[in-house]
Amino acid sequence: MPHDEPTRIVELTPPGRGAVASVLVEGPQARELVGQFFHSASGRKLDEVVFGRVLFGRWQVVNGDQSPGEELIVCPTGKQSVEVHCHGGRAAVRRVVDALVAAGGKVMAWPAWLSEHEPAPFSAEARLALAEATTRRTALILLDQFHGALEREVRAIDEWVATGELRKAGQRLGELLERAPLGRHLTRPWRVVLAGRPNVGKSSLINALLGYERAIVTPAPGTTRDVVTAAAALDGWPVELADTAGLRAARDEVEAAGVERAREQVEAADVLLLVFDRSRPWCADDRQLADRYPHAIVIHNKSDLLAHDEGRPEGLTVSATNAQGIEALIAAVVDRLVPDVPSQGAAVPFTERQIERLEKTQSAIATLAPS
Ligand SMILES: Nc1nc2c(ncn2[C@@H]2O[C@H](COP(=O)(O)OP(=O)(O)O)[C@@H](O)[C@H]2O)c(=O)[nH]1
Ligand SMILES: [Mg+2]
């Protein structure tokens, strides 16, 4: 036996509802072991990639297996360590771990592994946050932080502060903090609220956005009495779509409570979608609503019907019924939520504590080196 040190298999993400699960394979034979099952899409071998770079590919348990195998990501993180990032479901993790164990790997519990390794605090926080990520896109950004992106950036900023290069430090800190709104949503969805008068098609639009029937659609004019929410991913970003009761004068107390809740939702929205019915003439009530929420994305729905466009302000023209304009709507919402998508490997602060700490440093720098 050339190596008798066992290869250790550590599940880094605690079993949860994460989109991605990470399995660490560690030991002198780590690459060899993973290479028995992993086939990269590009045909590149694990030995050919630089540490920290990811390889996309498939996991095939039996040689010559006819099935295409599980899609996953593998990342060599050191000479003796490889990370396998697979779908977060238990079955996918089991298939990876079982194969590695059958080939001679030894499972080690992550708390035991952690106490041996004591990773950098941001890394540890990223590992916890990963369990909360619900989309692959957000999980990949957290993986970058797990691999030290934030740690390195904060250390560089601290060094500039220490050497008196405050302006440089302040600028980099500013850039980092611009990503804080995104960071906050890596573990928690953005709130996208639909508001508008009854019967304009809010519930139908939510269905169109979800791609399947979910919100309750009622043909008679009336209000959804409660705020109905649905979890969705728009272009890979997690959002919670909230369908509000129609914003209008309520007819009874129950409805009044619904309208009040709708107002609260509207105030708390990350993005507000104001929905209007393009098949009906633009009226004073519509005007009032549009004036009241000037930052909202204006949507003129029911483009499949005869249009009443007189006096109608600019906005996105859509049809919840035939899905016309829905792609453009999703693009507009995503553009509001994540105006600047960070490049791969970029540092992103992702907890309130981190953001607070960075903001404190920023105000200290602003005091010391006013621009
Ligand atoms: N032709 C047409 N009808 C629509 C469209 N969107 C919604 N509707 C209809 O308008 C009515 C009210 O829709 P609903 O989604 O319940 O409106 P809400 O009260 O704003 O939630 C229903 O009969 C829908 O089928 C659309 O784009 N085109
Ligand atoms: Mg409705």
PDB file of C-alpha atoms and ligand atoms in Angstrom, residues 195-207 215-224 243-246 275 277 279 300-305 318-324, ligand 1:
ATOM      1  CA  ALA A 195     -50.425  45.649  -5.842  1.00  0.00           C
ATOM      2  CA  GLY A 196     -53.240  47.178  -7.814  1.00  0.00           C
ATOM      3  CA  ARG A 197     -56.979  47.512  -7.936  1.00  0.00           C
ATOM      4  CA  PRO A 198     -59.133  44.377  -7.768  1.00  0.00           C
ATOM      5  CA  ASN A 199     -59.404  42.287 -10.914  1.00  0.00           C
ATOM      6  CA  VAL A 200     -56.462  43.795 -12.766  1.00  0.00           C
ATOM      7  CA  GLY A 201     -54.819  40.354 -12.798  1.00  0.00           C
ATOM      8  CA  LYS A 202     -52.415  40.299  -9.842  1.00  0.00           C
ATOM      9  CA  SER A 203     -53.109  36.694  -8.913  1.00  0.00           C
ATOM     10  CA  SER A 204     -52.955  35.654 -12.569  1.00  0.00           C
ATOM     11  CA  LEU A 205     -49.581  37.375 -12.919  1.00  0.00           C
ATOM     12  CA  ILE A 206     -48.223  35.518  -9.912  1.00  0.00           C
ATOM     13  CA  ASN A 207     -49.328  32.292 -11.544  1.00  0.00           C
ATOM     14  CA  ALA A 215     -52.529  31.935  -6.167  1.00  0.00           C
ATOM     15  CA  ILE A 216     -56.289  31.896  -6.162  1.00  0.00           C
ATOM     16  CA  VAL A 217     -57.823  33.498  -9.234  1.00  0.00           C
ATOM     17  CA  THR A 218     -61.355  34.733  -8.956  1.00  0.00           C
ATOM     18  CA  PRO A 219     -63.366  35.829 -12.014  1.00  0.00           C
ATOM     19  CA  ALA A 220     -65.640  38.138  -9.978  1.00  0.00           C
ATOM     20  CA  PRO A 221     -64.139  41.482  -8.884  1.00  0.00           C
ATOM     21  CA  GLY A 222     -63.134  41.287  -5.274  1.00  0.00           C
ATOM     22  CA  THR A 223     -60.146  41.201  -3.046  1.00  0.00           C
ATOM     23  CA  THR A 224     -57.890  38.406  -1.968  1.00  0.00           C
ATOM     24  CA  ASP A 243     -50.245  38.906  -3.817  1.00  0.00           C
ATOM     25  CA  THR A 244     -52.010  41.677  -1.949  1.00  0.00           C
ATOM     26  CA  ALA A 245     -55.627  42.436  -1.498  1.00  0.00           C
ATOM     27  CA  GLY A 246     -56.730  45.085  -3.968  1.00  0.00           C
ATOM     28  CA  VAL A 275     -50.529  46.263 -11.889  1.00  0.00           C
ATOM     29  CA  ASP A 277     -55.727  46.611 -16.499  1.00  0.00           C
ATOM     30  CA  SER A 279     -58.263  46.725 -21.335  1.00  0.00           C
ATOM     31  CA  HIS A 300     -50.146  47.166 -17.953  1.00  0.00           C
ATOM     32  CA  ASN A 301     -51.754  43.732 -17.963  1.00  0.00           C
ATOM     33  CA  LYS A 302     -54.197  42.017 -20.350  1.00  0.00           C
ATOM     34  CA  SER A 303     -52.336  42.977 -23.505  1.00  0.00           C
ATOM     35  CA  ASP A 304     -54.232  40.216 -25.287  1.00  0.00           C
ATOM     36  CA  LEU A 305     -57.424  42.281 -25.046  1.00  0.00           C
ATOM     37  CA  VAL A 318     -47.858  42.026 -20.375  1.00  0.00           C
ATOM     38  CA  SER A 319     -50.520  39.369 -20.573  1.00  0.00           C
ATOM     39  CA  ALA A 320     -50.869  36.998 -17.652  1.00  0.00           C
ATOM     40  CA  THR A 321     -53.080  34.857 -19.859  1.00  0.00           C
ATOM     41  CA  ASN A 322     -50.716  34.213 -22.764  1.00  0.00           C
ATOM     42  CA  ALA A 323     -47.455  35.044 -20.922  1.00  0.00           C
ATOM     43  CA  GLN A 324     -46.524  37.796 -23.374  1.00  0.00           C
TER      44      GLN A 324
HETATM   45  N1  LIG B   1     -57.730  38.347 -21.085  1.00  0.00           N
HETATM   46  C1  LIG B   1     -57.026  38.411 -19.951  1.00  0.00           C
HETATM   47  N2  LIG B   1     -57.616  38.195 -18.772  1.00  0.00           N
HETATM   48  C2  LIG B   1     -56.873  38.268 -17.658  1.00  0.00           C
HETATM   49  C3  LIG B   1     -55.479  38.561 -17.702  1.00  0.00           C
HETATM   50  N3  LIG B   1     -55.036  38.557 -16.428  1.00  0.00           N
HETATM   51  C4  LIG B   1     -56.063  38.270 -15.628  1.00  0.00           C
HETATM   52  N4  LIG B   1     -57.192  38.099 -16.356  1.00  0.00           N
HETATM   53  C5  LIG B   1     -58.538  37.798 -15.833  1.00  0.00           C
HETATM   54  O1  LIG B   1     -58.966  38.864 -15.028  1.00  0.00           O
HETATM   55  C6  LIG B   1     -59.729  38.380 -13.929  1.00  0.00           C
HETATM   56  C7  LIG B   1     -59.133  38.832 -12.621  1.00  0.00           C
HETATM   57  O2  LIG B   1     -57.850  38.259 -12.463  1.00  0.00           O
HETATM   58  P1  LIG B   1     -57.174  38.085 -11.039  1.00  0.00           P
HETATM   59  O3  LIG B   1     -55.822  37.555 -11.307  1.00  0.00           O
HETATM   60  O4  LIG B   1     -58.049  37.351 -10.113  1.00  0.00           O
HETATM   61  O5  LIG B   1     -57.092  39.601 -10.585  1.00  0.00           O
HETATM   62  P2  LIG B   1     -56.675  40.208  -9.160  1.00  0.00           P
HETATM   63  O6  LIG B   1     -57.934  40.558  -8.461  1.00  0.00           O
HETATM   64  O7  LIG B   1     -55.898  41.445  -9.472  1.00  0.00           O
HETATM   65  O8  LIG B   1     -55.875  39.205  -8.431  1.00  0.00           O
HETATM   66  C8  LIG B   1     -59.754  36.864 -14.085  1.00  0.00           C
HETATM   67  O9  LIG B   1     -60.935  36.505 -14.763  1.00  0.00           O
HETATM   68  C9  LIG B   1     -58.553  36.573 -14.952  1.00  0.00           C
HETATM   69  O10 LIG B   1     -58.696  35.413 -15.707  1.00  0.00           O
HETATM   70  C10 LIG B   1     -54.898  38.773 -18.981  1.00  0.00           C
HETATM   71  O11 LIG B   1     -53.688  39.037 -19.130  1.00  0.00           O
HETATM   72  N5  LIG B   1     -55.703  38.696 -20.079  1.00  0.00           N
END
